[in-house]
C-alpha cells in the first residue's frame, strides 16, 4: 500500500463528520421534549427524603400511603423525577410554605458575564425542587442561556408570548400567559429570546411619555398574582445594569451575587456594588418610598472556586474582608462535571451517572446540595416569620 492519505479517504471523514454533528446536536441541543430529567434509584429517593432505604422499601408495599411504586427493573427500582418529588413531598422532613404566605423572589445578579449566574439560577431551582418546592425561573437575559439549560433553543423555539415582553409592553397585566412547564418537574419557565433587547428602548421611552409610569415596577407587579402558586421565583439577569436588571432587583426579595475568587472578577464585582449603590441613590429621587425596600438577604456566593490556584486564597480573603457577612459560608468548586461537553446544556443535577471520576461529581454535587439546603432553610425561616407577623 502507498503511504499517505488517499483522496478517497476524505469522503469517509466527511461522512463521519456529518454523522457526528447530527449526534452531537441531538445530545447537546435536544429541544424541550427531548431533554429528559434523570431517574432515581431507591437509595437516591431515600437520601432525598432523608430516610433510610428500608423505609422506602417498606412504604412502596403500602398502597394506602399513596406513594408511586416506580418501575421494577430486575431487583432494583427506578423512580422518575415526578415520582421522586411525590416521595419527597410525603416522606421528606421539609416544612411546607404556610398558607397565607407568598413565594419569595430571588434575583441572581452580577454585571460581569461568565461568573455562573445562570448556572446558579438553574442549580438552585433544581436543588429547591428536590426539597419539594415549586419553582418559577425567569430568564431576563436576551442571550437566553437559562432557557437553553431547559433544553429550549431561544432562536427557533421561543415566541415573544413566552417571554416577559408582552408584560413590559403593557399588553398583559401579569406573567401567567408566559409560564411554561419544563422537562424538570417542579420547575416552570418564563423564557428569553433576543427580542428582549427591545425592552431597553421601550421602558425609557414609555417613562418619558408617561410620568406616572413606573419602569422599575413592571416585573414586580406582573409577578404578584403568581406568588401564591410558587414557593420560589428565581430571576436570572443579564450581565449589565439594564432596565431589565433594574426590574429584577426592584422585584426581588433577596439577591445572590455569584463571584469567582479571581482578581479580575473581584475587580468587576466592586464596580457592581458601586453601580448598584448609585442605582439605589437614583431610585430615591424617583420613588420616595424606596426607603421602605428591604432585602431579606443579600448573599455573595463564591463560584467557580479553583482551590489549586494560589491566587484563589488571596482573592477569597479580599472578598471576605470586603463583603463580610454577605459572603456565604458555602462555595461552589470549579468542576469539570459542568464544563464537559455533554453537560454544556445541563447542570450537575442532570447527570444520573457521571463517567468521569465519581469523586469529582460527588464534590460538586454536595456543594450545590448544601447551597440549596441553606437557601431552603432561609426561606422556611422567612415564611415562618411572615406567618407570625401576620
Ligand atoms: P453567567 O450567567 O454569569 O454568564 P454561566 O452560569 O453561564 O455564567 O457560566 C459561565 C460558564 O462557566 C459556563 O460555561 C458554565 O458551564 C461554567 N461554569 C459555571 N459554574 C461552573 C463550575 N462550578 N465549574 C466549572 N464551570 C462552571
Ligand atoms: Mg447568564
Coordinates of C-alpha atoms and ligand atoms in Angstrom, one line a residue:
X1 CA 0.0 0.0 0.0
X2 CA 1.2 3.5 -0.8
X3 CA 2.0 5.7 2.2
X4 CA -0.1 8.8 2.8
X5 CA -3.8 9.6 2.8
X6 CA -5.7 8.9 -0.5
X7 CA -8.3 11.3 -1.6
X8 CA -10.9 8.5 -1.3
X9 CA -10.5 8.7 2.5
X10 CA -11.9 12.3 2.5
X11 CA -15.4 11.1 1.8
X12 CA -15.2 8.7 4.8
X13 CA -14.1 11.6 7.1
X14 CA -16.8 13.9 5.7
X15 CA -19.4 11.2 6.3
X16 CA -18.2 10.6 9.8
X17 CA -18.2 14.4 10.5
X18 CA -21.8 14.8 9.2
X19 CA -23.0 11.9 11.3
X20 CA -21.1 13.2 14.4
X21 CA -22.7 16.6 14.0
X22 CA -26.1 15.0 14.0
X23 CA -25.3 13.0 17.1
X24 CA -23.8 16.0 18.9
X25 CA -26.7 18.2 18.0
X26 CA -29.1 15.7 19.3
X27 CA -27.4 15.2 22.6
X28 CA -26.4 18.8 23.2
X29 CA -29.2 20.9 21.6
X30 CA -32.0 18.5 22.4
X31 CA -35.1 20.7 22.4
X32 CA -37.7 20.7 25.1
X33 CA -39.4 17.3 24.6
X34 CA -36.1 15.5 24.1
X35 CA -34.3 16.7 27.2
X36 CA -35.1 14.3 30.0
X37 CA -34.8 14.6 33.7
X38 CA -32.8 11.9 35.5
X39 CA -34.3 8.8 37.1
X40 CA -33.6 8.0 40.7
X41 CA -32.7 4.7 42.5
X42 CA -34.3 3.6 45.7
X43 CA -31.2 4.8 47.6
X44 CA -31.3 8.2 46.0
X45 CA -35.0 8.5 46.8
X46 CA -34.3 7.6 50.4
X47 CA -31.4 10.1 50.6
X48 CA -33.6 12.9 49.1
X49 CA -36.4 12.1 51.7
X50 CA -33.7 11.9 54.4
X51 CA -35.0 8.5 55.5
X52 CA -33.4 5.0 55.4
X53 CA -33.6 2.9 52.4
X54 CA -35.6 0.3 54.4
X55 CA -38.3 2.9 55.0
X56 CA -38.7 3.4 51.2
X57 CA -38.9 -0.3 50.5
X58 CA -41.4 -0.8 53.4
X59 CA -43.5 2.2 52.1
X60 CA -43.9 1.1 48.5
X61 CA -45.8 -2.0 49.7
X62 CA -48.4 0.1 51.4
X63 CA -50.8 1.4 48.7
X64 CA -52.7 3.3 51.4
X65 CA -49.7 5.7 51.6
X66 CA -50.3 6.7 48.0
X67 CA -46.6 6.6 47.1
X68 CA -45.7 5.9 43.4
X69 CA -44.2 2.5 43.1
X70 CA -41.6 3.3 40.4
X71 CA -40.7 0.8 37.7
X72 CA -39.2 -2.5 38.8
X73 CA -36.1 -3.4 36.9
X74 CA -34.8 -6.9 37.9
X75 CA -34.1 -6.4 41.6
X76 CA -33.9 -2.7 41.5
X77 CA -36.5 0.1 41.1
X78 CA -36.3 3.3 39.2
X79 CA -38.3 6.4 40.0
X80 CA -39.0 9.3 37.7
X81 CA -38.3 12.8 38.9
X82 CA -42.1 13.5 39.3
X83 CA -42.5 10.3 41.3
X84 CA -39.5 11.1 43.4
X85 CA -41.0 14.5 44.2
X86 CA -44.1 12.9 45.4
X87 CA -42.0 10.8 47.8
X88 CA -40.1 13.9 49.0
X89 CA -43.5 15.7 49.5
X90 CA -44.9 12.9 51.6
X91 CA -41.9 11.5 53.4
X92 CA -39.4 14.3 53.4
X93 CA -38.8 16.5 56.6
X94 CA -39.2 19.8 54.7
X95 CA -41.6 22.3 56.3
X96 CA -44.2 23.4 53.8
X97 CA -44.8 27.1 53.0
X98 CA -47.6 28.1 55.4
X99 CA -51.0 29.1 53.9
X100 CA -51.2 32.8 53.5
X101 CA -47.5 33.3 52.8
X102 CA -46.2 34.1 49.4
X103 CA -43.4 32.7 47.3
X104 CA -40.1 34.5 47.6
X105 CA -38.4 36.2 44.7
X106 CA -34.6 35.7 44.4
X107 CA -32.6 37.6 41.7
X108 CA -29.2 36.4 40.6
X109 CA -27.0 39.3 39.6
X110 CA -23.6 40.5 38.7
X111 CA -22.7 42.8 35.9
X112 CA -19.9 40.6 34.7
X113 CA -20.6 37.7 32.4
X114 CA -19.3 34.2 33.0
X115 CA -19.4 34.3 36.8
X116 CA -22.0 31.4 37.0
X117 CA -25.2 33.5 37.4
X118 CA -27.2 31.2 35.0
X119 CA -25.7 28.0 36.4
X120 CA -26.5 29.2 39.9
X121 CA -30.1 30.0 38.9
X122 CA -30.7 26.6 37.3
X123 CA -29.0 24.5 40.0
X124 CA -30.7 26.4 42.8
X125 CA -34.1 25.8 41.0
X126 CA -33.3 22.1 40.7
X127 CA -32.0 21.8 44.2
X128 CA -35.0 23.6 45.7
X129 CA -37.4 21.4 43.7
X130 CA -35.7 18.4 45.4
X131 CA -36.7 20.0 48.7
X132 CA -40.3 19.7 47.4
X133 CA -40.6 23.4 46.3
X134 CA -42.5 24.6 43.3
X135 CA -40.1 27.0 41.4
X136 CA -40.6 29.5 38.7
X137 CA -37.4 30.5 36.8
X138 CA -37.4 33.7 34.8
X139 CA -34.8 34.4 32.1
X140 CA -34.3 38.1 31.6
X141 CA -31.1 37.8 29.6
X142 CA -31.6 38.2 25.8
X143 CA -28.8 35.7 25.4
X144 CA -31.2 33.1 26.9
X145 CA -28.7 30.8 28.5
X146 CA -31.1 29.8 31.2
X147 CA -33.7 29.0 28.6
X148 CA -31.1 26.9 26.8
X149 CA -30.4 24.9 30.0
X150 CA -34.1 23.8 30.0
X151 CA -33.5 22.4 26.5
X152 CA -35.2 25.2 24.6
X153 CA -33.4 26.9 21.8
X154 CA -34.2 30.6 22.0
X155 CA -33.7 31.4 18.3
X156 CA -36.1 28.8 16.9
X157 CA -38.3 27.8 19.7
X158 CA -39.2 30.8 21.8
X159 CA -42.1 33.1 20.7
X160 CA -42.4 36.6 22.1
X161 CA -45.5 35.5 24.0
X162 CA -43.4 33.1 26.1
X163 CA -41.2 36.0 27.4
X164 CA -41.8 38.9 29.6
X165 CA -42.2 41.3 26.6
X166 CA -46.0 41.4 26.5
X167 CA -45.9 42.4 30.2
X168 CA -43.3 45.0 29.5
X169 CA -45.4 46.4 26.6
X170 CA -48.4 46.6 28.9
X171 CA -50.4 44.1 26.8
X172 CA -50.6 41.8 29.8
X173 CA -51.1 42.6 33.4
X174 CA -49.4 39.6 34.9
X175 CA -46.9 36.9 33.8
X176 CA -49.3 34.0 33.8
X177 CA -49.5 33.9 30.0
X178 CA -45.8 33.3 29.6
X179 CA -45.3 30.4 32.0
X180 CA -44.4 27.0 30.5
X181 CA -43.5 23.7 32.2
X182 CA -40.0 22.4 31.6
X183 CA -38.5 18.9 31.4
X184 CA -37.8 19.2 35.1
X185 CA -40.9 18.5 37.3
X186 CA -41.5 21.3 39.7
X187 CA -39.6 24.0 37.7
X188 CA -41.6 26.2 35.3
X189 CA -40.0 28.7 33.0
X190 CA -40.6 32.2 31.6
X191 CA -38.2 32.1 28.6
X192 CA -36.0 34.7 27.0
X193 CA -35.0 35.4 23.4
X194 CA -33.0 38.1 21.6
X195 CA -36.2 40.1 21.3
X196 CA -35.9 41.1 25.0
X197 CA -33.4 43.7 23.9
X198 CA -36.3 45.9 22.7
X199 CA -37.4 46.4 26.4
X200 CA -34.3 48.5 26.8
X201 CA -35.7 51.1 24.4
X202 CA -39.3 50.7 25.3
X203 CA -39.1 51.2 29.0
X204 CA -37.3 54.6 29.0
X205 CA -39.5 55.7 26.0
X206 CA -42.7 54.9 27.9
X207 CA -41.4 56.7 31.0
X208 CA -40.6 59.8 29.0
X209 CA -44.2 59.8 27.6
X210 CA -46.0 59.0 30.9
X211 CA -44.6 60.4 34.1
X212 CA -47.0 58.1 36.1
X213 CA -45.4 55.0 34.6
X214 CA -43.0 53.1 36.9
X215 CA -40.5 51.5 34.6
X216 CA -38.8 49.8 37.6
X217 CA -42.0 48.2 38.9
X218 CA -43.3 46.4 35.8
X219 CA -42.0 42.9 36.7
X220 CA -42.8 43.3 40.4
X221 CA -46.5 44.0 39.6
X222 CA -46.6 41.3 37.0
X223 CA -45.3 38.6 39.4
X224 CA -47.6 39.5 42.3
X225 CA -50.5 37.2 41.1
X226 CA -48.4 34.1 40.7
X227 CA -46.7 34.2 44.2
X228 CA -49.4 32.1 45.7
X229 CA -48.6 29.3 43.2
X230 CA -44.8 29.2 43.6
X231 CA -42.6 28.8 46.6
X232 CA -39.7 30.5 44.9
X233 CA -39.2 32.7 41.9
X234 CA -35.6 32.8 40.6
X235 CA -34.8 35.6 38.2
X236 CA -31.6 35.3 36.1
X237 CA -30.3 38.7 34.9
X238 CA -28.1 39.8 32.0
X239 CA -24.5 40.9 32.8
X240 CA -25.4 44.6 32.7
X241 CA -27.2 47.3 34.6
X242 CA -30.1 47.2 32.1
X243 CA -33.7 48.2 32.6
X244 CA -34.5 44.5 32.9
X245 CA -31.9 44.1 35.6
X246 CA -33.4 47.1 37.5
X247 CA -36.8 45.4 37.3
X248 CA -35.4 42.2 38.6
X249 CA -33.6 43.9 41.5
X250 CA -36.6 46.0 42.4
X251 CA -38.9 43.0 42.3
X252 CA -36.6 40.7 44.3
X253 CA -37.0 39.9 48.0
X254 CA -33.4 38.6 48.0
X255 CA -30.2 38.8 45.9
X256 CA -27.5 36.3 45.2
X257 CA -24.3 37.6 43.6
X258 CA -22.1 34.8 42.3
X259 CA -18.4 35.9 42.5
X260 CA -15.5 33.8 41.4
X261 CA -12.4 34.4 43.6
X262 CA -10.2 35.6 40.7
X263 CA -8.6 39.1 40.7
X264 CA -10.4 40.2 37.6
X265 CA -13.8 39.1 38.8
X266 CA -13.2 40.7 42.2
X267 CA -12.3 44.0 40.5
X268 CA -15.5 44.0 38.4
X269 CA -17.6 42.9 41.4
X270 CA -16.5 46.2 43.2
X271 CA -18.0 48.0 40.2
X272 CA -21.2 46.0 40.6
X273 CA -21.6 47.3 44.1
X274 CA -20.8 50.8 43.2
X275 CA -23.3 50.9 40.3
X276 CA -25.9 49.2 42.4
X277 CA -25.4 51.8 45.2
X278 CA -25.7 54.6 42.6
X279 CA -28.9 53.0 41.3
X280 CA -30.3 52.9 44.8
X281 CA -29.5 56.6 45.3
X282 CA -31.1 57.5 41.9
X283 CA -34.2 55.5 42.8
X284 CA -34.6 57.5 45.9
X285 CA -35.1 60.6 43.8
X286 CA -37.7 58.8 41.7
X287 CA -39.5 56.8 44.3
X288 CA -39.5 58.3 47.8
X289 CA -40.8 55.0 49.4
X290 CA -37.9 53.1 48.0
X291 CA -36.5 53.6 51.6
X292 CA -39.0 51.0 52.6
X293 CA -37.4 48.4 50.4
X294 CA -35.7 45.7 52.4
X295 CA -33.9 42.6 51.1
X296 CA -34.5 39.6 53.1
X297 CA -30.9 38.6 52.4
X298 CA -28.1 39.5 50.1
X299 CA -25.5 36.7 49.5
X300 CA -22.2 36.8 47.8
X301 CA -21.7 33.2 46.6
X302 CA -18.1 32.2 45.8
X303 CA -18.4 30.4 42.5
X304 CA -16.1 28.5 40.2
X305 CA -13.6 28.2 43.1
X306 CA -10.4 26.6 42.0
X307 CA -8.5 25.8 45.2
X308 CA -5.5 24.6 43.3
X309 CA -4.6 28.1 42.3
X310 CA -2.6 30.1 44.8
X311 CA -4.3 33.3 43.9
X312 CA -7.7 31.9 44.9
X313 CA -6.8 32.1 48.6
X314 CA -5.7 35.7 48.4
X315 CA -8.8 36.8 46.5
X316 CA -11.1 34.9 48.7
X317 CA -9.6 36.8 51.6
X318 CA -10.2 40.1 49.8
X319 CA -13.8 39.1 49.2
X320 CA -14.4 38.1 52.8
X321 CA -12.9 41.4 54.0
X322 CA -15.0 43.5 51.6
X323 CA -18.3 41.8 51.7
X324 CA -18.1 40.4 55.3
X325 CA -21.4 38.9 56.4
X326 CA -22.8 38.9 52.9
X327 CA -20.4 36.1 51.9
X328 CA -22.0 32.7 52.2
X329 CA -20.0 30.0 54.1
X330 CA -20.6 27.6 51.2
X331 CA -18.6 27.8 48.0
X332 CA -19.0 26.1 44.6
X333 CA -15.9 24.5 43.3
X334 CA -14.8 24.6 39.7
X335 CA -15.8 21.3 38.3
X336 CA -15.2 19.5 35.0
X337 CA -18.6 18.0 35.5
X338 CA -20.5 21.0 34.3
X339 CA -17.8 22.0 31.8
X340 CA -17.9 18.7 30.0
X341 CA -19.4 18.8 26.5
X342 CA -22.3 16.6 27.1
X343 CA -23.3 18.7 30.1
X344 CA -22.9 22.0 28.4
X345 CA -26.7 22.3 28.2
X346 CA -27.2 20.8 31.6
X347 CA -26.0 21.0 35.2
X348 CA -24.8 18.5 37.8
X349 CA -28.4 17.7 38.6
X350 CA -29.0 16.5 35.1
X351 CA -26.4 13.8 35.4
X352 CA -27.6 10.4 36.6
X353 CA -24.4 8.6 36.1
X354 CA -21.2 10.6 35.6
X355 CA -18.5 8.8 33.5
X356 CA -15.6 10.8 34.9
X357 CA -14.2 10.3 38.4
X358 CA -17.1 9.8 40.8
X359 CA -15.4 11.8 43.5
X360 CA -15.3 14.9 41.2
X361 CA -19.0 14.5 40.7
X362 CA -19.8 14.0 44.4
X363 CA -17.8 17.0 45.4
X364 CA -19.6 19.3 43.0
X365 CA -23.0 17.8 43.7
X366 CA -22.5 18.1 47.5
X367 CA -21.6 21.8 47.2
X368 CA -24.7 22.5 45.1
X369 CA -26.9 20.5 47.5
X370 CA -25.6 22.3 50.6
X371 CA -26.2 25.6 48.8
X372 CA -29.8 24.7 48.0
X373 CA -30.3 23.4 51.5
X374 CA -29.1 26.6 53.1
X375 CA -31.3 28.8 50.9
X376 CA -34.2 26.4 51.6
X377 CA -33.8 26.8 55.4
X378 CA -33.6 30.6 55.0
X379 CA -36.9 30.5 53.0
X380 CA -38.6 28.4 55.7
X381 CA -37.4 30.9 58.4
X382 CA -38.7 33.8 56.4
X383 CA -42.1 32.2 55.8
X384 CA -42.4 31.4 59.5
X385 CA -41.5 35.0 60.4
X386 CA -44.1 36.2 57.9
X387 CA -46.7 33.9 59.3
X388 CA -46.1 35.1 62.9
X389 CA -46.2 38.8 62.0
X390 CA -49.5 38.3 60.0
Ligands
LIG1 P1 -23.1 33.8 33.7 O1 -24.6 33.5 33.7 O2 -22.7 34.6 34.9 O3 -22.6 34.4 32.4 P2 -22.8 30.9 33.4 O4 -23.6 30.3 34.5 O5 -23.4 30.9 32.1 O6 -22.4 32.4 33.9 O7 -21.4 30.2 33.5 C1 -20.3 30.6 32.6 C2 -19.5 29.4 32.2 O8 -18.9 28.8 33.4 C3 -20.4 28.3 31.6 O9 -19.7 27.7 30.6 C4 -20.6 27.3 32.8 O10 -20.8 26.0 32.3 C5 -19.3 27.5 33.5 N1 -19.4 27.1 34.9 C6 -20.4 27.6 35.8 N2 -20.2 27.0 37.0 C7 -19.1 26.2 36.9 C8 -18.4 25.4 37.9 N3 -18.7 25.3 39.1 N4 -17.3 24.8 37.4 C9 -16.9 24.9 36.1 N5 -17.5 25.6 35.2 C10 -18.6 26.3 35.6
LIG2 MG1 -26.0 34.1 32.2

